[in-house]
mmCIF file of C-alpha atoms in Angstrom:
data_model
loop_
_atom_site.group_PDB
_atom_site.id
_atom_site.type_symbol
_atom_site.label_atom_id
_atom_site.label_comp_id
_atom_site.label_asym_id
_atom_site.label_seq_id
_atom_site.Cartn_x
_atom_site.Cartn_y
_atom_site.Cartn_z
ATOM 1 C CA UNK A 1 -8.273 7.069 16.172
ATOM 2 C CA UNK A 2 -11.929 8.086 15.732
ATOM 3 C CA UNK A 3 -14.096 5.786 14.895
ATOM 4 C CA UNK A 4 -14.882 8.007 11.577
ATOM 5 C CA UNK A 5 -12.043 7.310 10.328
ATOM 6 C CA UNK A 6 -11.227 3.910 11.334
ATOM 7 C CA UNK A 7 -15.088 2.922 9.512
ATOM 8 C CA UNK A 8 -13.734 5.057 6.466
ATOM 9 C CA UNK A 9 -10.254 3.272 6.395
ATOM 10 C CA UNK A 10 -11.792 -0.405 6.614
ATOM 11 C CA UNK A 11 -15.164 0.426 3.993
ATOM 12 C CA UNK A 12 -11.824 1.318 1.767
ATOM 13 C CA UNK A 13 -9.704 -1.391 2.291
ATOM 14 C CA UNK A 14 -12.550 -3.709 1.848
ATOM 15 C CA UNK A 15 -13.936 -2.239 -1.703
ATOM 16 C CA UNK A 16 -10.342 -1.824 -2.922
ATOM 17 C CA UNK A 17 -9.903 -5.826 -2.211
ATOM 18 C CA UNK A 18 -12.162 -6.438 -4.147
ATOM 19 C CA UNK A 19 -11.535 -4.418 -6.544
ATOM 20 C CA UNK A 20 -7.782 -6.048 -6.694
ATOM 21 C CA UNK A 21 -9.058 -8.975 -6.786
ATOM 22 C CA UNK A 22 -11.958 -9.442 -9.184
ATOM 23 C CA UNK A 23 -10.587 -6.524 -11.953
ATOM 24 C CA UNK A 24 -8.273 -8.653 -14.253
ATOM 25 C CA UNK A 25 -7.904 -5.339 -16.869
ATOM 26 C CA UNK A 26 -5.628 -2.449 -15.653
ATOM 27 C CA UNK A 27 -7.280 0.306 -16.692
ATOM 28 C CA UNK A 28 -10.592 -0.550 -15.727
ATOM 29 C CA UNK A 29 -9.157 -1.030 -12.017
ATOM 30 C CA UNK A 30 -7.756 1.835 -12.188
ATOM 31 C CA UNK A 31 -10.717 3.910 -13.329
ATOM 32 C CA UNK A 32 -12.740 2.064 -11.019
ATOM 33 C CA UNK A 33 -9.894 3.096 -7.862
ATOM 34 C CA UNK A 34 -9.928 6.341 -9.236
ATOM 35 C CA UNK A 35 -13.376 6.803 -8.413
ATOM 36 C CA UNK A 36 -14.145 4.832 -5.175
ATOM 37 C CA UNK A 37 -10.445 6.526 -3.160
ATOM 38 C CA UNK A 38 -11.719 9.823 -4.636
ATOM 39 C CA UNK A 39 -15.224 9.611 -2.071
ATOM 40 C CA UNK A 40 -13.445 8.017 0.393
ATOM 41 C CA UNK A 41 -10.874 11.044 0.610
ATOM 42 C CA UNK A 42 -14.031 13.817 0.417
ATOM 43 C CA UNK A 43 -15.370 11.613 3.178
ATOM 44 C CA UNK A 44 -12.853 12.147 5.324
ATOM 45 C CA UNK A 45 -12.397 15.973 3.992
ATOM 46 C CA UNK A 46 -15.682 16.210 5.445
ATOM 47 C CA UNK A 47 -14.834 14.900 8.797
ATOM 48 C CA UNK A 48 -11.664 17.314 9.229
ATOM 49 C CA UNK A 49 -13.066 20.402 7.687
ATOM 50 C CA UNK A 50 -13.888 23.020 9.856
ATOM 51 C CA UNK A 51 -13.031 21.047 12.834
ATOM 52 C CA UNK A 52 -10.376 20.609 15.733
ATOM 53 C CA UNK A 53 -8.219 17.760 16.984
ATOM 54 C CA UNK A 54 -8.277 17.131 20.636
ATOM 55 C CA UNK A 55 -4.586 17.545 21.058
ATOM 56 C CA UNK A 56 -1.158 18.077 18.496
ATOM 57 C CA UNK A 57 -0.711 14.439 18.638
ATOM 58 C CA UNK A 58 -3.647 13.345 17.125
ATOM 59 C CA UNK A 59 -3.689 16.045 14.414
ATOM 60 C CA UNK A 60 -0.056 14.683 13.786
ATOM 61 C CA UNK A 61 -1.028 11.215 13.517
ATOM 62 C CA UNK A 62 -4.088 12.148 11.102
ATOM 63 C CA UNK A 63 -1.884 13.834 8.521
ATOM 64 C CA UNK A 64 1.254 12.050 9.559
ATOM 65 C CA UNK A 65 -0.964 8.761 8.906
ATOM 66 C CA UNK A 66 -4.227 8.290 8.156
ATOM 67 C CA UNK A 67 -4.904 11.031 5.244
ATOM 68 C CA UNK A 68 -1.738 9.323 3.544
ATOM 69 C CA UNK A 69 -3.238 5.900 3.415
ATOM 70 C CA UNK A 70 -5.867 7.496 1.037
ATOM 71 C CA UNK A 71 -4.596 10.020 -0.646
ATOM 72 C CA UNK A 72 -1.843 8.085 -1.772
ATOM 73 C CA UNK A 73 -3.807 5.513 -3.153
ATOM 74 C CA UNK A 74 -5.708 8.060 -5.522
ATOM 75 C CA UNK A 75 -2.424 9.107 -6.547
ATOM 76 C CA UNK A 76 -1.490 5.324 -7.143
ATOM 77 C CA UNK A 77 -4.373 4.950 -9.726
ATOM 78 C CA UNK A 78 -4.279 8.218 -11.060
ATOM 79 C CA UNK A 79 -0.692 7.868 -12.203
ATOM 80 C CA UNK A 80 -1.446 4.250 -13.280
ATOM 81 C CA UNK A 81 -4.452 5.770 -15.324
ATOM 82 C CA UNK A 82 -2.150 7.779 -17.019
ATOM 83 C CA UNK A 83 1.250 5.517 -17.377
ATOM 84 C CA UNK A 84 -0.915 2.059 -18.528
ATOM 85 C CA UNK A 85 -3.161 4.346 -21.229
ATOM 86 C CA UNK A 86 -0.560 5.821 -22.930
ATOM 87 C CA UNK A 87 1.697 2.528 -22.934
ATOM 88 C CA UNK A 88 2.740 1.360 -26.598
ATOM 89 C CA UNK A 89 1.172 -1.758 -28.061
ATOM 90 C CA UNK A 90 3.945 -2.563 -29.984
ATOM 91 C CA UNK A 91 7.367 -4.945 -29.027
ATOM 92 C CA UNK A 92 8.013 -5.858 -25.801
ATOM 93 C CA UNK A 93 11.544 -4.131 -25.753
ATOM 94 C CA UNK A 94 10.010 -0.748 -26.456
ATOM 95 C CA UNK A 95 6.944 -1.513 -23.619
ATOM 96 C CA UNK A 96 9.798 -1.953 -21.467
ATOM 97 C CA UNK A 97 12.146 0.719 -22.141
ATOM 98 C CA UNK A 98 8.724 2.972 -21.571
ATOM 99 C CA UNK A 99 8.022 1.429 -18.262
ATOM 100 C CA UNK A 100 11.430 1.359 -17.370
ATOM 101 C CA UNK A 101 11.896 5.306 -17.825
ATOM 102 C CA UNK A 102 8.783 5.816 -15.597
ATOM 103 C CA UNK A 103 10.413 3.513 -12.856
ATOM 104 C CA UNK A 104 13.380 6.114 -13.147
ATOM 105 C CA UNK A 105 10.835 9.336 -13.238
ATOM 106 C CA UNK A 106 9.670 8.282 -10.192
ATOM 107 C CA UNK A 107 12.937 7.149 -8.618
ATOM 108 C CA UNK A 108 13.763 10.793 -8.715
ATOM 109 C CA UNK A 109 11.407 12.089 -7.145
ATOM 110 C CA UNK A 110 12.579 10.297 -3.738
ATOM 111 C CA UNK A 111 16.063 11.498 -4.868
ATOM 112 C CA UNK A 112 14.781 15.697 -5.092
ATOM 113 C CA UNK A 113 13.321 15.065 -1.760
ATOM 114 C CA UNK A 114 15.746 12.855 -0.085
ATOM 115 C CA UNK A 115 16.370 14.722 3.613
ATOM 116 C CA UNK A 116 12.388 14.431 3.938
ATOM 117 C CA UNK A 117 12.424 10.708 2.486
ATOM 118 C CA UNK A 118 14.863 9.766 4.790
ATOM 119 C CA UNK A 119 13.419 11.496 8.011
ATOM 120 C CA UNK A 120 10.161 9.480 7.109
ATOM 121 C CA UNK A 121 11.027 5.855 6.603
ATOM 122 C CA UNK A 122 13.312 5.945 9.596
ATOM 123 C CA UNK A 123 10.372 7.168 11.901
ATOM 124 C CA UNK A 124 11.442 9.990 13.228
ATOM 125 C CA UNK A 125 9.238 12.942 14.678
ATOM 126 C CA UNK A 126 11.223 16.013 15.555
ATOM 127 C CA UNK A 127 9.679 18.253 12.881
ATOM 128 C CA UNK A 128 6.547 16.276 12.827
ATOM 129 C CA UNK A 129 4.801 20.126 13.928
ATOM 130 C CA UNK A 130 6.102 21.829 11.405
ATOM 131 C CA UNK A 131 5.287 18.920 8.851
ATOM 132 C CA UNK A 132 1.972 17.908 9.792
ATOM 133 C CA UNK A 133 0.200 20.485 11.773
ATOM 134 C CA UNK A 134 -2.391 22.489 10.031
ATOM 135 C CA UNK A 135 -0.961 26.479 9.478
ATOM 136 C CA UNK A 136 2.522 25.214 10.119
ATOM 137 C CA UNK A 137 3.574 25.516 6.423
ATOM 138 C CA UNK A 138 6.933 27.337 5.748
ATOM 139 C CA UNK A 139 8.212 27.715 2.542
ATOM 140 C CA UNK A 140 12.090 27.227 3.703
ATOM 141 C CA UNK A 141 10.643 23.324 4.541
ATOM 142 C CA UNK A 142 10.691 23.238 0.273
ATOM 143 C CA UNK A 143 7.009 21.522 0.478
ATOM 144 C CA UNK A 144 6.434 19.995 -3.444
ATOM 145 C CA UNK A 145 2.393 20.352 -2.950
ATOM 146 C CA UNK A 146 0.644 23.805 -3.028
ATOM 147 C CA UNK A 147 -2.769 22.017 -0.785
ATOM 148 C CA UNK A 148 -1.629 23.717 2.328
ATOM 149 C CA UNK A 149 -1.402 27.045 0.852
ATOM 150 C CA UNK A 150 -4.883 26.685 -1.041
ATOM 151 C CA UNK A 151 -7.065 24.305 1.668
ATOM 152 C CA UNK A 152 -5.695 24.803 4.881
ATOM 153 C CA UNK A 153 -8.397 22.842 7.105
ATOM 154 C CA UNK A 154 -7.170 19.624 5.247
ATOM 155 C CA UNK A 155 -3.876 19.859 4.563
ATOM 156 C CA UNK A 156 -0.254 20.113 6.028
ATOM 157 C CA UNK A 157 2.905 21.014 4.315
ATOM 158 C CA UNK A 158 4.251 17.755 4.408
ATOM 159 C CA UNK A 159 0.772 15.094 4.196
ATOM 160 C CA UNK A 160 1.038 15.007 0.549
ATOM 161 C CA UNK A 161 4.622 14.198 0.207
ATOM 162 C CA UNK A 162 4.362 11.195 2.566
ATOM 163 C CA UNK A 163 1.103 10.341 0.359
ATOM 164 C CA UNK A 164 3.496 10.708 -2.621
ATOM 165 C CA UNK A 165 6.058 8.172 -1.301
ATOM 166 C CA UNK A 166 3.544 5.814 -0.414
ATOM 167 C CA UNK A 167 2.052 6.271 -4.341
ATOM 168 C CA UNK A 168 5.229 5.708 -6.120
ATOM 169 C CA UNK A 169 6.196 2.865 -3.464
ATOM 170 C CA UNK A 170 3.057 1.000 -5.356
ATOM 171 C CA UNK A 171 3.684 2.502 -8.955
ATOM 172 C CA UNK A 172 7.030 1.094 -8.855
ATOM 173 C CA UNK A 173 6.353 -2.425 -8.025
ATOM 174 C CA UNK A 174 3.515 -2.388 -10.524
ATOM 175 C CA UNK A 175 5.948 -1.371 -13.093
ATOM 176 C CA UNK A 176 8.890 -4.104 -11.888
ATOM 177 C CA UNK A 177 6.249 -6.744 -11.940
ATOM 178 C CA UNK A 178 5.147 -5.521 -15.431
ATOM 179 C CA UNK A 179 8.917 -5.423 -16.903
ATOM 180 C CA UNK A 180 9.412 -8.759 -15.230
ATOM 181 C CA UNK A 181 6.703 -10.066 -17.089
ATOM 182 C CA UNK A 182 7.711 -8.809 -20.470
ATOM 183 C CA UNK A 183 11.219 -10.117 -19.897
ATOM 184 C CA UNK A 184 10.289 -13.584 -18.698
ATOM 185 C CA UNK A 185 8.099 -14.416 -21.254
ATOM 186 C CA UNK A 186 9.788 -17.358 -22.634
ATOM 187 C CA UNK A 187 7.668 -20.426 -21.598
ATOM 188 C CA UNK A 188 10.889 -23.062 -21.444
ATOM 189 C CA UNK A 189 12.902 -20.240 -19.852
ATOM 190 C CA UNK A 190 10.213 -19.642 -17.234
ATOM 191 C CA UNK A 191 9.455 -22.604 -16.431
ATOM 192 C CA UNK A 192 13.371 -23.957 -15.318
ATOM 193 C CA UNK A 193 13.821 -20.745 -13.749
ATOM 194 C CA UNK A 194 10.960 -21.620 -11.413
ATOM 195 C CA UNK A 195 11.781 -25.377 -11.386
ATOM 196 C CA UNK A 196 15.613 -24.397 -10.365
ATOM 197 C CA UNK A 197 13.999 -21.711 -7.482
ATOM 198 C CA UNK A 198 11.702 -24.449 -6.089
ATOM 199 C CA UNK A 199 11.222 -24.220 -2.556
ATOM 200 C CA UNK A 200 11.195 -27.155 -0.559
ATOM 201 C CA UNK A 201 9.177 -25.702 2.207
ATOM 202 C CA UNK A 202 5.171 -26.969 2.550
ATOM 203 C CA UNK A 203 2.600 -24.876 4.744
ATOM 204 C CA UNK A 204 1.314 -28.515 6.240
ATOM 205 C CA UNK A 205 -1.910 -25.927 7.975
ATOM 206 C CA UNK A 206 -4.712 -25.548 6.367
ATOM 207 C CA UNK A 207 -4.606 -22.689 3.371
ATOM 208 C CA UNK A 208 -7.400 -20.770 5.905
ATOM 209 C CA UNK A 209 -4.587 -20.225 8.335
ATOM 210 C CA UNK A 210 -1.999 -19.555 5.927
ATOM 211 C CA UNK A 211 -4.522 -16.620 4.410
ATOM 212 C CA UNK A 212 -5.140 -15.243 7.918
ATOM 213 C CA UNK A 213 -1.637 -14.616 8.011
ATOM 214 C CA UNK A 214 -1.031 -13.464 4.971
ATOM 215 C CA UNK A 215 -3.966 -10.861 6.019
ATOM 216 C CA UNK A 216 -2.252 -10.089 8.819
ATOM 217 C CA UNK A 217 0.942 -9.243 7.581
ATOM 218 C CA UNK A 218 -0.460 -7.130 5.005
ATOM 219 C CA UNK A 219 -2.874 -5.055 7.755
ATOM 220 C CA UNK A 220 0.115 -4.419 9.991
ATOM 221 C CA UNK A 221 2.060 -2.823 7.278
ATOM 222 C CA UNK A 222 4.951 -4.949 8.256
ATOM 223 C CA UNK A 223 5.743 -5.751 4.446
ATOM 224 C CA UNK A 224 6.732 -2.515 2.089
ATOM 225 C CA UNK A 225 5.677 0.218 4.658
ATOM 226 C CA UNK A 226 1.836 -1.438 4.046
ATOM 227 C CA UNK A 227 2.336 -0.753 0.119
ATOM 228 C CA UNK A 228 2.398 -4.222 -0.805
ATOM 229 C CA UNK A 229 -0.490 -5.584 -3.251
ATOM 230 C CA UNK A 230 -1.761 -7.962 -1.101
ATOM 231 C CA UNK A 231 -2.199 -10.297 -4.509
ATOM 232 C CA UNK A 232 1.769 -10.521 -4.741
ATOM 233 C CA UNK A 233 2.245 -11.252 -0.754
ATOM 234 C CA UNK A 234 -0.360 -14.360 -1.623
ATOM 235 C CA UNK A 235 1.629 -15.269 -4.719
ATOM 236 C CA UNK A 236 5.277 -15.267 -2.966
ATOM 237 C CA UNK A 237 3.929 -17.391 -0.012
ATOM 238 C CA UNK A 238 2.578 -19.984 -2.475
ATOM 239 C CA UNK A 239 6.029 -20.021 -4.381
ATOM 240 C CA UNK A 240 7.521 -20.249 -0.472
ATOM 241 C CA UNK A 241 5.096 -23.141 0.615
ATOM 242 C CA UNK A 242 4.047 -24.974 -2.662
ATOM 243 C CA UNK A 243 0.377 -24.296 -2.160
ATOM 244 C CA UNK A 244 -2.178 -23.134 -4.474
ATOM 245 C CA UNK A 245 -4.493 -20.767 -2.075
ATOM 246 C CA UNK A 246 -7.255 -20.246 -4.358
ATOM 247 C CA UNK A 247 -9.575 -17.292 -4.679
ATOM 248 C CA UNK A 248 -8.165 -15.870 -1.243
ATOM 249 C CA UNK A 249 -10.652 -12.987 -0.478
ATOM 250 C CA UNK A 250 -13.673 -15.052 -0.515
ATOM 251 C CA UNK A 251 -11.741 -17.331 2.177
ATOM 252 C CA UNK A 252 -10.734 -13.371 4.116
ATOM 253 C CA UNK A 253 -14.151 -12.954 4.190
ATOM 254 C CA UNK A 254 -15.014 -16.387 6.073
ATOM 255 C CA UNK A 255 -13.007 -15.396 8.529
ATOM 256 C CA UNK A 256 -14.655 -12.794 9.365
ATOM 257 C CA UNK A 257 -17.878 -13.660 9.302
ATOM 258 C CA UNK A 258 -16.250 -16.498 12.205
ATOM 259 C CA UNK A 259 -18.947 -16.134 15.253
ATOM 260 C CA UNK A 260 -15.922 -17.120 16.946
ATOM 261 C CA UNK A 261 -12.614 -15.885 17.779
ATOM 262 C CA UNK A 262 -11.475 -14.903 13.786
ATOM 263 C CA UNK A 263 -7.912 -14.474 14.640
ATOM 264 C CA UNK A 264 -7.807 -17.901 15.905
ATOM 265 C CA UNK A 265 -4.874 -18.993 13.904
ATOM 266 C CA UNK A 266 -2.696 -15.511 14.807
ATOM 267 C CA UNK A 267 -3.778 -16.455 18.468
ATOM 268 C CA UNK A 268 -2.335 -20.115 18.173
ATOM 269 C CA UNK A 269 0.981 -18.567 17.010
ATOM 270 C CA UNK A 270 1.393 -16.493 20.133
ATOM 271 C CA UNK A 271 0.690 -19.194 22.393
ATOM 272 C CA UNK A 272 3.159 -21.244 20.932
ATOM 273 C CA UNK A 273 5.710 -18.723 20.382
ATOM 274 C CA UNK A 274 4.943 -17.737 24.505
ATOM 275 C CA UNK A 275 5.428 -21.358 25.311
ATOM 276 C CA UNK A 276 8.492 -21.909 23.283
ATOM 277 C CA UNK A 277 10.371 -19.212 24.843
ATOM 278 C CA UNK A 278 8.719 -20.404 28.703
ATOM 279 C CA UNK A 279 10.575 -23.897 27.691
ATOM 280 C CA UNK A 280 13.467 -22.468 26.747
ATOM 281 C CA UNK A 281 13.829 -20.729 29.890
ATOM 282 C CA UNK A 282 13.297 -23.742 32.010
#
C-alpha cells in the first residue's frame, strides 16, 4: 500500500478515536465525523485522481479496500446524522419501534443486493475486475451507486456498495445497542441480569496488556469485518474479565509513544503460543 494512503488511513483512525471516545452526545459526533471522514476521503480523491496504479492488483485492492474503509464511515455518520435527529423524544416504545424499522430499512438493503453481499463477505475475487477496476462498470452488474458513471478516476462500480455494507454493518449495531438500552432500562432488572451473566474469568495482566489486545483485535479487523466500535470490544472484555479498563485511549496512546518494542505484550503471546505447541510436540 502506498505510504499516502497508509498516513491517510492511520491520521483517520487516530482523530476518529478520539472522537469516539471523548464525544458523549450523538449528534455532535456525528457532525463532527461528518466533517473530519469528509477531508480524509478528498484527501485520498486527490491522491487517485488523474493517476495510475502500478498493476490491476493494486487498483483492486484500493477500491476493493482501502476507499471502503472511508467512505463507509462518512456514510456511517451521515445516516446517523439523519436517523438520531429526527428520532422522537417521546416513550421509549415508540423510540424503539422507530429505531427498530431503520434496523429493518437497512436489513434490506443487504437482502436487494444479496449475490454481491454474499460474494463479498466470503472473500472471493473472480469478478473483482469487473467490480473494482476503474471503466469496468456494466450496467447488467445492477451497481446501486451512479459515482462510476459521473467520476470515473475515483470510482468503481462496485467500491460504494462494499462501502455501503461496511456503513450499515456500524448503523445497525448502533441501533441494537440503542434498542437494548431502551429495553433494559429497569435498574433491578438490569442489574440481576448482569449479576446472573457474571463471568468468572479475571484478566490477572495488567489492563495495559489487556488494551494492547483489545487494539489489536480491533486493527486486524478480526471482529465484525473491522466494523466494530472499538468502545463496545473494550466494554465486552471487561464484562468477560471483571476489569474496569479506564479511559483506554489515553493508555493506546502510551503504548505508542513506548521507545521500546510497543507490541510487547502481542509479542509475549506468540512466544508462548510457539512454545506451547514446541512442548506439545516433544
Amino acid at each position: 500500500m502506498p505510504r499516502a494512503f497508509t498516513n491517510i488511513l492511520k491520521k483517520l483512525d487516530s482523530e476518529l478515536e478520539v472522537l469516539e471516545s471523548e464525544t458523549e452526545d450523538v449528534i455532535q459526533k456525528a457532525e463532527k465525523g461528518i466533517k473530519i471522514t469528509r477531508h480524509s476521503l478528498e484527501m485520498l480523491r486527490e491522491q487517485v485522481n488523474g493517476k495510475q496504479f502500478k498493476d490491476s492488483a493494486t487498483e483492486i485492492h484500493f477500491f476493493k479496500n482501502i476507499k471502503p474503509q472511508i467512505f463507509s464511515k462518512l456514510i456511517y455518520y451521515v445516516m446517523l446524522f439523519n436517523i438520531e435527529t429526527k428520532r422522537p423524544r417521546s416513550s421509549k416504545k415508540t423510540q424503539t419501534k422507530y429505531l427498530n424499522k431503520h434496523i429493518d430499512k437497512l436489513q434490506i438493503y443487504f437482502h436487494d443486493n444479496l449475490e454481491f453481499y454474499h460474494y463479498y463477505r466470503r472473500g472471493a475475487s473472480c469478478l473483482d475486475e469487473q467490480y473494482f477496476l476503474r471503466g469496468k462498470g456494466d450496467i447488467r452488474l445492477h451497481p446501486d451507486t451512479f459515482h462510476f458513471f459521473t467520476d470515473k478516476q475515483f470510482s468503481t462500480s462496485h467500491d460504494s456498495t462494499v462501502a455501503t455494507i461496511l456503513a450499515y454493518d456500524m448503523l445497525i449495531i448502533h441501533l441494537k445497542k440503542e434498542t437494548n438500552k431502551l429495553e433494559n432500562t429497569n435498574g433491578m432488572e438490569t442489574e440481576a441480569l448482569s449479576f446472573q451473566n457474571q463471568s468468572k474469568l479475571f484478566w490477572t495482566n495488567s489492563k495495559t496488556d489487556l488494551i494492547e489486545l483489545i487494539y489489536a483485535l480491533d486493527s486486524s479487523g478480526a471482529i465484525n469485518n473491522g466494523t466494530a466500535d472499538i468502545k463496545e470490544v473494550a466494554t465486552v472484555c471487561e464484562h468477560i474479565f471483571n476489569i474496569d479498563l479506564g479511559n483506554f485511549y489515553h493508555t493506546y496512546i502510551e503504548i505508542k509513544s513506548r521507545k521500546s518494542n510497543s507490541t510487547k505484550f502481542l509479542d509475549n503471546l506468540k512466544e508462548a503460543l510457539i512454545n506451547r505447541m514446541r512442548d506439545s510436540d516433544a
